[in-house]
Amino acid sequence: MPSLNDIRQTFLDFFARNGHAVVDSSPLVPRNDPTLMFTNSGMVQFKNVFTGLESRPYNRATTAQKCVRAGGKHNDLDNVGYTARHHTFFEMLGNFSFGDYFKSEAIPFAWELLTRDFAIPADRLLVTVYHTDDEAAAIWKKVAGLPDERIIRIPTDDNFWRMGPTGPCGPSTEIFFDHGAEIWGGPPGSPDENGDRFIEIWNLVFMQNEQHADGSMTELPRQSIDTGMGLERIGALLQGKHDNYDTDLMRALIEASANATSTDPDGPGKVHHRVIADHLRSTSFLIADGVMPSNDGRGYVLRRIMRRAMRHAHMLGAQDPVMHRLVPALVRQMGAAYPELTRARATIEETLRLEETRFRQTLERGLRLLDDELNRLPEGAALPGEAAFRLYDTYGFPLDLTQDALRERGQAVDVAGFDAAMAEQKAKARAAWSGSGEAADAAIWFELADRHGATEFLGYDSEASEGAILALVDGGQTVERAGEGERVQIVVNQTPFYAESGGQVGDTGLVKTETGAARVTDTRRMQGVIVHLAEVTLGEIAVGQGAQLSVDSDRRGAIRANHSATHLLNEALRGALGEHVAQKGSLNADDRLRFDFSHGKAVTAEELAAIEAEVNALIRQNAPVETRVMSPEDARELGAQALFGEKYGDEVRVVSMGHREGSEKGANRDTYSIELCGGTHVARTGDIGAFVILGDSASSAGVRRIEAVTGEAALAHLRAAEGRLSEIAGLLKAPVGDVVDRVKALADERRAMAGEIASLKRQLAMGGGGDASPQAREVGGVSFLARRVEGVSGRDLPALVDDMKRSLGSGAVLVLADAGGKAAVAAGVTPDLTGRVSAVDMVRRAAEALGGKGGGGRPDMAQGGAPSLEAADAAIAAVETMIGETA
């Protein structure tokens, strides 16, 4: 029985023998199609080849393309695990012709591979064609000898493919396998076509037409072929299975899940294992391709998939993170075909482990709140949309997770009500937003772009130039002139001013004419037009005048240094932390730089020191910073880094700097940093001067932020730090070299004193440390001791409760403390009574009486809070009543 790896290789080898270039799978983040969230078919990487916008050194290609369908139009998430053939991740095998061969070769290729190499019985195959495609039907009859009843003509768009409302399109033919009469279902086009008897295994698209906006259709001058065969489907067929999850690859992942959770792979938790196996593939490959969990975009979809898998692991009884432990099994199955999986293994494991650790608290809280909501409903009733939205909005519990949890109970969610609650919240947010006025001004920039075209930027080579004022804009309207004190937006034909872009701030400087001058405070780009935001400081300026434009040179120099340092920092981070590091945002200003990057945990002090040292070593190289313009393909060949999601044209600007042996980047494979970048940079790395990291912080989940300074700002920071150190040494009356030891000693003394003070406060709160039992009340056979205390912080309450429990021997303790104007509540129960009285219930009852919302903890120790202690007596009475009722 061939493995899925064997089947993949057989497919690629067949087409390689038939003159096709074997092309690597493209990343799951599409390089050339911003309309797609994820690569979802084999043709995505060839889209521009099909449309003639891009040429390749081959006109026949074959691929095994990794694909993800989750989120947006192509969303299989909700069905995954419950059906035989739904996946979030799958492999699409395909062969492509770019103006080379057409139907008369594509159909024989397919038939030969299926019936000879894959040895599928010909009498089990049937095909569909578009109802007017007589040519394809005739070829099938000639090549395969299929009778008319096994060549089914379909009049719907199921057999007519379109790239979009306009553009390439054409009929398709689909190949189906007949699993036999014992399985319910009818052939395609019949009323029972949705059954499982006839399963599509291959789709061949014949791109022969072009759809025009007026509805007409003409023949393409260059006809092409695009085919797609799901590896999981053909694998199930060739392995004699009727369920994709029974194939060798999926079975290995399911058994890994079962071993990790100590459960039966085919028992009651079968669906859970199937979900985990599928989601393990999609999450791991997305992380390997640079996607990290976040709260928006691709990162949010990744997080949803991860959390769905983690919930199913929870349903299997997993008490600790599981997903990361399954990655080795995935690498064993797929690492040879996709080396990026092996390279990113450590990053994948760490990302999954951190996300599952973070999510466990959200999951347990969400499921508990969901139970509370369901207990209020009549049996079998749908969960109200408002309740589902509250779980999402307040507690971070996504709708699909709520739906998934309810599915197992046979219940549903009022999705319309959820959508209405979401719409209401968005409406409130819009009403609260005052607006910036930019949307109202947008039309003028389209108009100016149409009239004058894009502004020519001269700033790579010059910081001063002449120009002609083409337009002045004030409040979204063009004006002819602007006088002293007026704010105006200036448009010229050419400028040395850099417009804010790619994280680099806009330039400032001066615009002078024969009648006046204006101070430029910022520069932006609107629809290709570079706009100088300015205030007239002398005389007046007018449309049609010639102008002298000069950039603030010192400020530009500082910005250049920070931008070049950011490139070095990016590469140093990848070297120190791993290849998973990807830029998520940046700011290159004159006074500092800020760099956001994907990384799941804080950067250690040792790592920061090593990164800082690396960047400074590259600065000391004083290597030239080189800039070249080339095609995106040539840039990628050199190893240039690009931003995911960025759209690049036919030419890109490539900035290279620094040397490192064995880097495998650049023409000589020894360049340190190569990035696609439109910003301004220093001439040599030495011009940066110095680089100092100010700190590392969390920007968002899975994203870290480093801030740093360079040049004079770095020296000023070091001088200030040295001054503060000398001042501290003076206060300690110690040499600078002894400061750390002296501070450590003082900190140790302070901790010891704080411990003594806390102990004394607890003794005072207990009445001097005596036996507490005489002060306790007997409630329902339980010794109950309640105290209101002053001068004890919330964090010291657990220790006080433990002291009181020890003093009681057996009983329940409640302590109410004034914590900075608010109430802190703590409760404890001795081990012999936790089966009768819960500290969590005590805290919740007390907090509610005080106007709070409850608390949490364990049956023997819990804490909570409330706005004030005004109702302390009522809180104590409420807890006493509760103990009497439950004990």
Short mmCIF file of N, CA and C in Angstrom, two decimals, residues 441-573:
data_model
loop_
_atom_site.label_atom_id
_atom_site.label_comp_id
_atom_site.label_asym_id
_atom_site.label_seq_id
_atom_site.Cartn_x
_atom_site.Cartn_y
_atom_site.Cartn_z
N ASP A 441 -11.33 64.44 3.13
CA ASP A 441 -10.36 65.12 2.28
C ASP A 441 -9.83 64.23 1.16
N ALA A 442 -10.18 62.93 1.19
CA ALA A 442 -9.53 61.98 0.29
C ALA A 442 -9.73 62.32 -1.17
N ALA A 443 -10.91 62.82 -1.54
CA ALA A 443 -11.22 63.05 -2.96
C ALA A 443 -10.23 64.00 -3.61
N ILE A 444 -9.75 64.99 -2.88
CA ILE A 444 -8.86 65.98 -3.48
C ILE A 444 -7.56 65.34 -3.96
N TRP A 445 -7.09 64.30 -3.23
CA TRP A 445 -5.81 63.69 -3.59
C TRP A 445 -5.96 62.82 -4.84
N PHE A 446 -7.12 62.17 -4.99
CA PHE A 446 -7.38 61.45 -6.24
C PHE A 446 -7.38 62.43 -7.41
N GLU A 447 -8.01 63.57 -7.19
CA GLU A 447 -8.11 64.57 -8.25
C GLU A 447 -6.73 65.10 -8.63
N LEU A 448 -5.91 65.41 -7.62
CA LEU A 448 -4.57 65.94 -7.89
C LEU A 448 -3.68 64.88 -8.53
N ALA A 449 -3.84 63.63 -8.12
CA ALA A 449 -3.06 62.55 -8.73
C ALA A 449 -3.42 62.40 -10.20
N ASP A 450 -4.71 62.50 -10.51
CA ASP A 450 -5.13 62.41 -11.91
C ASP A 450 -4.59 63.58 -12.73
N ARG A 451 -4.57 64.76 -12.10
CA ARG A 451 -4.18 65.97 -12.83
C ARG A 451 -2.67 66.06 -13.03
N HIS A 452 -1.91 65.74 -11.98
CA HIS A 452 -0.47 65.98 -12.02
C HIS A 452 0.37 64.71 -12.01
N GLY A 453 -0.22 63.58 -11.71
CA GLY A 453 0.55 62.35 -11.60
C GLY A 453 1.29 62.27 -10.28
N ALA A 454 2.09 61.22 -10.12
CA ALA A 454 2.83 61.01 -8.88
C ALA A 454 3.98 62.00 -8.76
N THR A 455 4.31 62.36 -7.52
CA THR A 455 5.43 63.28 -7.27
C THR A 455 6.74 62.53 -7.44
N GLU A 456 7.71 63.15 -8.08
CA GLU A 456 9.02 62.55 -8.23
C GLU A 456 9.82 62.76 -6.95
N PHE A 457 10.33 61.67 -6.39
CA PHE A 457 11.10 61.75 -5.14
C PHE A 457 12.59 61.77 -5.46
N LEU A 458 13.28 62.82 -4.97
CA LEU A 458 14.70 63.00 -5.23
C LEU A 458 15.56 62.73 -4.00
N GLY A 459 14.93 62.36 -2.90
CA GLY A 459 15.60 62.36 -1.61
C GLY A 459 16.62 61.27 -1.37
N TYR A 460 16.72 60.27 -2.24
CA TYR A 460 17.76 59.27 -2.04
C TYR A 460 19.14 59.86 -2.29
N ASP A 461 19.20 60.82 -3.19
CA ASP A 461 20.49 61.38 -3.59
C ASP A 461 20.70 62.82 -3.13
N SER A 462 19.65 63.47 -2.63
CA SER A 462 19.76 64.89 -2.31
C SER A 462 18.85 65.25 -1.14
N GLU A 463 19.29 66.25 -0.38
CA GLU A 463 18.46 66.78 0.70
C GLU A 463 17.96 68.18 0.37
N ALA A 464 18.23 68.65 -0.83
CA ALA A 464 17.75 69.97 -1.28
C ALA A 464 17.53 69.92 -2.78
N SER A 465 16.50 70.62 -3.23
CA SER A 465 16.23 70.66 -4.67
C SER A 465 15.32 71.83 -4.99
N GLU A 466 15.17 72.10 -6.27
CA GLU A 466 14.18 73.07 -6.73
C GLU A 466 12.92 72.32 -7.12
N GLY A 467 11.79 73.04 -7.10
CA GLY A 467 10.53 72.44 -7.50
C GLY A 467 9.54 73.52 -7.87
N ALA A 468 8.44 73.09 -8.45
CA ALA A 468 7.36 74.02 -8.80
C ALA A 468 6.13 73.66 -7.98
N ILE A 469 5.52 74.67 -7.36
CA ILE A 469 4.32 74.43 -6.56
C ILE A 469 3.14 74.17 -7.50
N LEU A 470 2.61 72.95 -7.46
CA LEU A 470 1.50 72.55 -8.32
C LEU A 470 0.15 72.82 -7.68
N ALA A 471 0.10 72.72 -6.34
CA ALA A 471 -1.19 72.91 -5.66
C ALA A 471 -0.95 73.23 -4.20
N LEU A 472 -1.88 73.98 -3.63
CA LEU A 472 -1.96 74.24 -2.19
C LEU A 472 -3.33 73.78 -1.74
N VAL A 473 -3.37 73.03 -0.64
CA VAL A 473 -4.64 72.47 -0.16
C VAL A 473 -4.86 72.91 1.27
N ASP A 474 -6.10 73.36 1.53
CA ASP A 474 -6.48 73.79 2.88
C ASP A 474 -7.89 73.26 3.15
N GLY A 475 -8.01 72.39 4.16
CA GLY A 475 -9.33 71.86 4.51
C GLY A 475 -9.97 71.03 3.42
N GLY A 476 -9.18 70.31 2.65
CA GLY A 476 -9.73 69.47 1.59
C GLY A 476 -10.05 70.21 0.31
N GLN A 477 -9.73 71.52 0.24
CA GLN A 477 -10.01 72.32 -0.95
C GLN A 477 -8.71 72.97 -1.44
N THR A 478 -8.57 73.08 -2.76
CA THR A 478 -7.40 73.77 -3.29
C THR A 478 -7.56 75.28 -3.12
N VAL A 479 -6.43 75.94 -2.84
CA VAL A 479 -6.41 77.41 -2.73
C VAL A 479 -5.26 77.91 -3.61
N GLU A 480 -5.33 79.18 -3.99
CA GLU A 480 -4.32 79.74 -4.88
C GLU A 480 -3.09 80.23 -4.13
N ARG A 481 -3.27 80.66 -2.88
CA ARG A 481 -2.14 81.20 -2.12
C ARG A 481 -2.40 81.00 -0.63
N ALA A 482 -1.34 81.11 0.16
CA ALA A 482 -1.45 81.00 1.62
C ALA A 482 -0.52 82.03 2.23
N GLY A 483 -1.01 82.73 3.28
CA GLY A 483 -0.24 83.80 3.89
C GLY A 483 0.35 83.40 5.23
N GLU A 484 1.13 84.33 5.77
CA GLU A 484 1.85 84.10 7.02
C GLU A 484 0.90 83.65 8.13
N GLY A 485 1.32 82.58 8.85
CA GLY A 485 0.53 82.04 9.95
C GLY A 485 -0.48 80.98 9.53
N GLU A 486 -0.70 80.82 8.22
CA GLU A 486 -1.68 79.85 7.74
C GLU A 486 -1.03 78.46 7.57
N ARG A 487 -1.81 77.44 7.91
CA ARG A 487 -1.37 76.06 7.69
C ARG A 487 -1.89 75.59 6.34
N VAL A 488 -1.03 74.93 5.58
CA VAL A 488 -1.39 74.55 4.23
C VAL A 488 -0.63 73.27 3.85
N GLN A 489 -1.19 72.53 2.91
CA GLN A 489 -0.53 71.34 2.38
C GLN A 489 -0.01 71.65 0.99
N ILE A 490 1.29 71.45 0.80
CA ILE A 490 1.97 71.88 -0.42
C ILE A 490 2.26 70.66 -1.31
N VAL A 491 1.92 70.79 -2.58
CA VAL A 491 2.23 69.75 -3.57
C VAL A 491 3.15 70.35 -4.62
N VAL A 492 4.29 69.68 -4.86
CA VAL A 492 5.24 70.14 -5.86
C VAL A 492 5.48 69.02 -6.88
N ASN A 493 6.17 69.36 -7.95
CA ASN A 493 6.40 68.34 -8.99
C ASN A 493 7.49 67.36 -8.60
N GLN A 494 8.47 67.82 -7.81
CA GLN A 494 9.55 66.95 -7.35
C GLN A 494 10.04 67.45 -6.00
N THR A 495 10.53 66.52 -5.18
CA THR A 495 10.88 66.91 -3.81
C THR A 495 11.94 65.98 -3.23
N PRO A 496 12.81 66.52 -2.36
CA PRO A 496 13.74 65.67 -1.62
C PRO A 496 13.13 65.17 -0.31
N PHE A 497 11.92 65.62 0.04
CA PHE A 497 11.29 65.26 1.31
C PHE A 497 10.74 63.82 1.24
N TYR A 498 11.12 63.02 2.23
CA TYR A 498 10.64 61.64 2.31
C TYR A 498 9.27 61.63 2.99
N ALA A 499 8.30 60.96 2.35
CA ALA A 499 6.96 60.85 2.93
C ALA A 499 6.89 59.63 3.83
N GLU A 500 6.24 59.78 4.97
CA GLU A 500 6.12 58.70 5.95
C GLU A 500 5.70 57.40 5.28
N SER A 501 6.51 56.36 5.49
CA SER A 501 6.23 55.08 4.86
C SER A 501 7.17 54.03 5.44
N GLY A 502 6.68 52.78 5.52
CA GLY A 502 7.53 51.68 5.94
C GLY A 502 8.12 51.86 7.32
N GLY A 503 7.43 52.60 8.19
CA GLY A 503 7.93 52.82 9.54
C GLY A 503 8.82 54.03 9.69
N GLN A 504 9.28 54.62 8.58
CA GLN A 504 10.12 55.82 8.65
C GLN A 504 9.24 57.05 8.65
N VAL A 505 9.48 57.94 9.60
CA VAL A 505 8.67 59.15 9.72
C VAL A 505 8.95 60.09 8.56
N GLY A 506 8.02 61.01 8.32
CA GLY A 506 8.17 61.98 7.25
C GLY A 506 9.21 63.04 7.60
N ASP A 507 9.82 63.60 6.56
CA ASP A 507 10.83 64.64 6.74
C ASP A 507 10.20 65.96 7.16
N THR A 508 11.03 66.81 7.76
CA THR A 508 10.68 68.20 8.04
C THR A 508 11.72 69.09 7.38
N GLY A 509 11.44 70.39 7.28
CA GLY A 509 12.40 71.30 6.65
C GLY A 509 11.74 72.59 6.20
N LEU A 510 12.24 73.17 5.10
CA LEU A 510 11.78 74.48 4.64
C LEU A 510 11.42 74.46 3.16
N VAL A 511 10.40 75.25 2.81
CA VAL A 511 10.06 75.53 1.41
C VAL A 511 10.12 77.06 1.25
N LYS A 512 10.96 77.54 0.35
CA LYS A 512 11.11 78.99 0.15
C LYS A 512 10.75 79.36 -1.29
N THR A 513 10.04 80.48 -1.43
CA THR A 513 9.75 81.05 -2.75
C THR A 513 10.23 82.50 -2.76
N GLU A 514 10.06 83.18 -3.89
CA GLU A 514 10.51 84.57 -3.97
C GLU A 514 9.66 85.50 -3.13
N THR A 515 8.47 85.03 -2.67
CA THR A 515 7.59 85.91 -1.88
C THR A 515 7.37 85.43 -0.45
N GLY A 516 7.93 84.29 -0.08
CA GLY A 516 7.67 83.82 1.26
C GLY A 516 8.38 82.51 1.58
N ALA A 517 8.07 81.98 2.75
CA ALA A 517 8.68 80.72 3.20
C ALA A 517 7.69 79.97 4.08
N ALA A 518 7.83 78.65 4.09
CA ALA A 518 6.96 77.81 4.92
C ALA A 518 7.81 76.74 5.60
N ARG A 519 7.46 76.47 6.85
CA ARG A 519 8.15 75.43 7.62
C ARG A 519 7.36 74.12 7.48
N VAL A 520 8.01 73.09 6.94
CA VAL A 520 7.37 71.78 6.75
C VAL A 520 7.48 71.00 8.06
N THR A 521 6.33 70.61 8.61
CA THR A 521 6.30 69.90 9.89
C THR A 521 6.13 68.39 9.73
N ASP A 522 5.72 67.94 8.55
CA ASP A 522 5.57 66.51 8.29
C ASP A 522 5.39 66.32 6.79
N THR A 523 5.67 65.11 6.33
CA THR A 523 5.50 64.80 4.91
C THR A 523 4.79 63.46 4.79
N ARG A 524 3.74 63.43 3.97
CA ARG A 524 2.96 62.20 3.79
C ARG A 524 2.71 61.95 2.31
N ARG A 525 2.28 60.73 2.01
CA ARG A 525 1.97 60.37 0.63
C ARG A 525 0.48 60.06 0.52
N MET A 526 -0.20 60.72 -0.41
CA MET A 526 -1.63 60.51 -0.65
C MET A 526 -1.83 60.16 -2.12
N GLN A 527 -2.22 58.91 -2.40
CA GLN A 527 -2.50 58.48 -3.77
C GLN A 527 -1.33 58.75 -4.72
N GLY A 528 -0.11 58.55 -4.22
CA GLY A 528 1.07 58.78 -5.04
C GLY A 528 1.58 60.20 -5.02
N VAL A 529 0.80 61.11 -4.43
CA VAL A 529 1.19 62.52 -4.34
C VAL A 529 1.90 62.74 -3.00
N ILE A 530 3.11 63.30 -3.03
CA ILE A 530 3.82 63.63 -1.79
C ILE A 530 3.31 64.98 -1.30
N VAL A 531 2.83 65.00 -0.06
CA VAL A 531 2.17 66.18 0.50
C VAL A 531 3.02 66.72 1.65
N HIS A 532 3.38 68.00 1.57
CA HIS A 532 4.18 68.66 2.61
C HIS A 532 3.23 69.42 3.52
N LEU A 533 3.11 68.99 4.78
CA LEU A 533 2.27 69.69 5.75
C LEU A 533 3.09 70.84 6.31
N ALA A 534 2.61 72.06 6.12
CA ALA A 534 3.47 73.21 6.39
C ALA A 534 2.70 74.36 7.01
N GLU A 535 3.47 75.28 7.60
CA GLU A 535 2.93 76.54 8.11
C GLU A 535 3.74 77.67 7.48
N VAL A 536 3.05 78.63 6.88
CA VAL A 536 3.74 79.76 6.25
C VAL A 536 4.31 80.64 7.36
N THR A 537 5.62 80.85 7.33
CA THR A 537 6.28 81.62 8.39
C THR A 537 6.71 83.01 7.93
N LEU A 538 6.68 83.27 6.61
CA LEU A 538 7.12 84.56 6.10
C LEU A 538 6.40 84.85 4.79
N GLY A 539 5.81 86.04 4.68
CA GLY A 539 5.17 86.46 3.44
C GLY A 539 4.04 85.54 3.03
N GLU A 540 4.04 85.20 1.72
CA GLU A 540 3.04 84.27 1.22
C GLU A 540 3.64 83.40 0.13
N ILE A 541 3.03 82.25 -0.08
CA ILE A 541 3.43 81.36 -1.17
C ILE A 541 2.22 81.14 -2.06
N ALA A 542 2.46 80.84 -3.36
CA ALA A 542 1.34 80.74 -4.29
C ALA A 542 1.58 79.63 -5.30
N VAL A 543 0.48 79.10 -5.82
CA VAL A 543 0.53 78.08 -6.87
C VAL A 543 1.23 78.66 -8.10
N GLY A 544 2.09 77.86 -8.72
CA GLY A 544 2.81 78.28 -9.91
C GLY A 544 4.19 78.82 -9.63
N GLN A 545 4.49 79.11 -8.35
CA GLN A 545 5.81 79.65 -8.02
C GLN A 545 6.86 78.55 -8.04
N GLY A 546 8.10 78.95 -8.36
CA GLY A 546 9.23 78.08 -8.15
C GLY A 546 9.58 78.07 -6.67
N ALA A 547 10.16 76.97 -6.19
CA ALA A 547 10.44 76.86 -4.76
C ALA A 547 11.78 76.17 -4.55
N GLN A 548 12.44 76.58 -3.46
CA GLN A 548 13.64 75.90 -2.99
C GLN A 548 13.20 75.02 -1.81
N LEU A 549 13.46 73.72 -1.93
CA LEU A 549 13.03 72.79 -0.88
C LEU A 549 14.27 72.22 -0.21
N SER A 550 14.32 72.31 1.11
CA SER A 550 15.48 71.80 1.83
C SER A 550 15.03 71.01 3.06
N VAL A 551 15.54 69.80 3.17
CA VAL A 551 15.21 68.91 4.28
C VAL A 551 16.08 69.27 5.48
N ASP A 552 15.54 69.15 6.68
CA ASP A 552 16.32 69.31 7.91
C ASP A 552 17.38 68.21 7.92
N SER A 553 18.62 68.59 7.60
CA SER A 553 19.68 67.60 7.36
C SER A 553 20.04 66.82 8.63
N ASP A 554 20.15 67.51 9.76
CA ASP A 554 20.52 66.82 11.00
C ASP A 554 19.45 65.79 11.38
N ARG A 555 18.19 66.19 11.26
CA ARG A 555 17.11 65.26 11.60
C ARG A 555 17.10 64.07 10.65
N ARG A 556 17.25 64.34 9.34
CA ARG A 556 17.30 63.24 8.37
C ARG A 556 18.45 62.30 8.68
N GLY A 557 19.62 62.86 9.06
CA GLY A 557 20.76 62.02 9.38
C GLY A 557 20.47 61.08 10.54
N ALA A 558 19.79 61.60 11.57
CA ALA A 558 19.44 60.76 12.72
C ALA A 558 18.44 59.68 12.32
N ILE A 559 17.49 60.03 11.46
CA ILE A 559 16.50 59.05 10.99
C ILE A 559 17.20 57.96 10.18
N ARG A 560 18.12 58.37 9.30
CA ARG A 560 18.86 57.39 8.50
C ARG A 560 19.60 56.40 9.40
N ALA A 561 20.26 56.92 10.42
CA ALA A 561 21.00 56.05 11.33
C ALA A 561 20.07 55.05 12.01
N ASN A 562 18.93 55.53 12.47
CA ASN A 562 17.98 54.64 13.14
C ASN A 562 17.42 53.59 12.18
N HIS A 563 17.14 53.99 10.93
CA HIS A 563 16.57 53.04 9.98
C HIS A 563 17.59 51.95 9.63
N SER A 564 18.83 52.34 9.39
CA SER A 564 19.86 51.34 9.09
C SER A 564 20.10 50.43 10.29
N ALA A 565 20.08 51.01 11.48
CA ALA A 565 20.24 50.19 12.69
C ALA A 565 19.10 49.20 12.84
N THR A 566 17.90 49.59 12.42
CA THR A 566 16.75 48.68 12.48
C THR A 566 16.99 47.45 11.61
N HIS A 567 17.58 47.63 10.44
CA HIS A 567 17.89 46.49 9.57
C HIS A 567 18.89 45.56 10.26
N LEU A 568 19.92 46.13 10.87
CA LEU A 568 20.90 45.31 11.58
C LEU A 568 20.25 44.60 12.77
N LEU A 569 19.39 45.32 13.48
CA LEU A 569 18.68 44.73 14.62
C LEU A 569 17.82 43.55 14.18
N ASN A 570 17.11 43.72 13.08
CA ASN A 570 16.24 42.65 12.57
C ASN A 570 17.04 41.37 12.34
N GLU A 571 18.18 41.51 11.70
CA GLU A 571 19.01 40.33 11.42
C GLU A 571 19.61 39.76 12.69
N ALA A 572 20.03 40.64 13.61
CA ALA A 572 20.61 40.17 14.87
C ALA A 572 19.57 39.40 15.69
N LEU A 573 18.33 39.85 15.67
CA LEU A 573 17.25 39.15 16.37
C LEU A 573 17.04 37.76 15.79
#
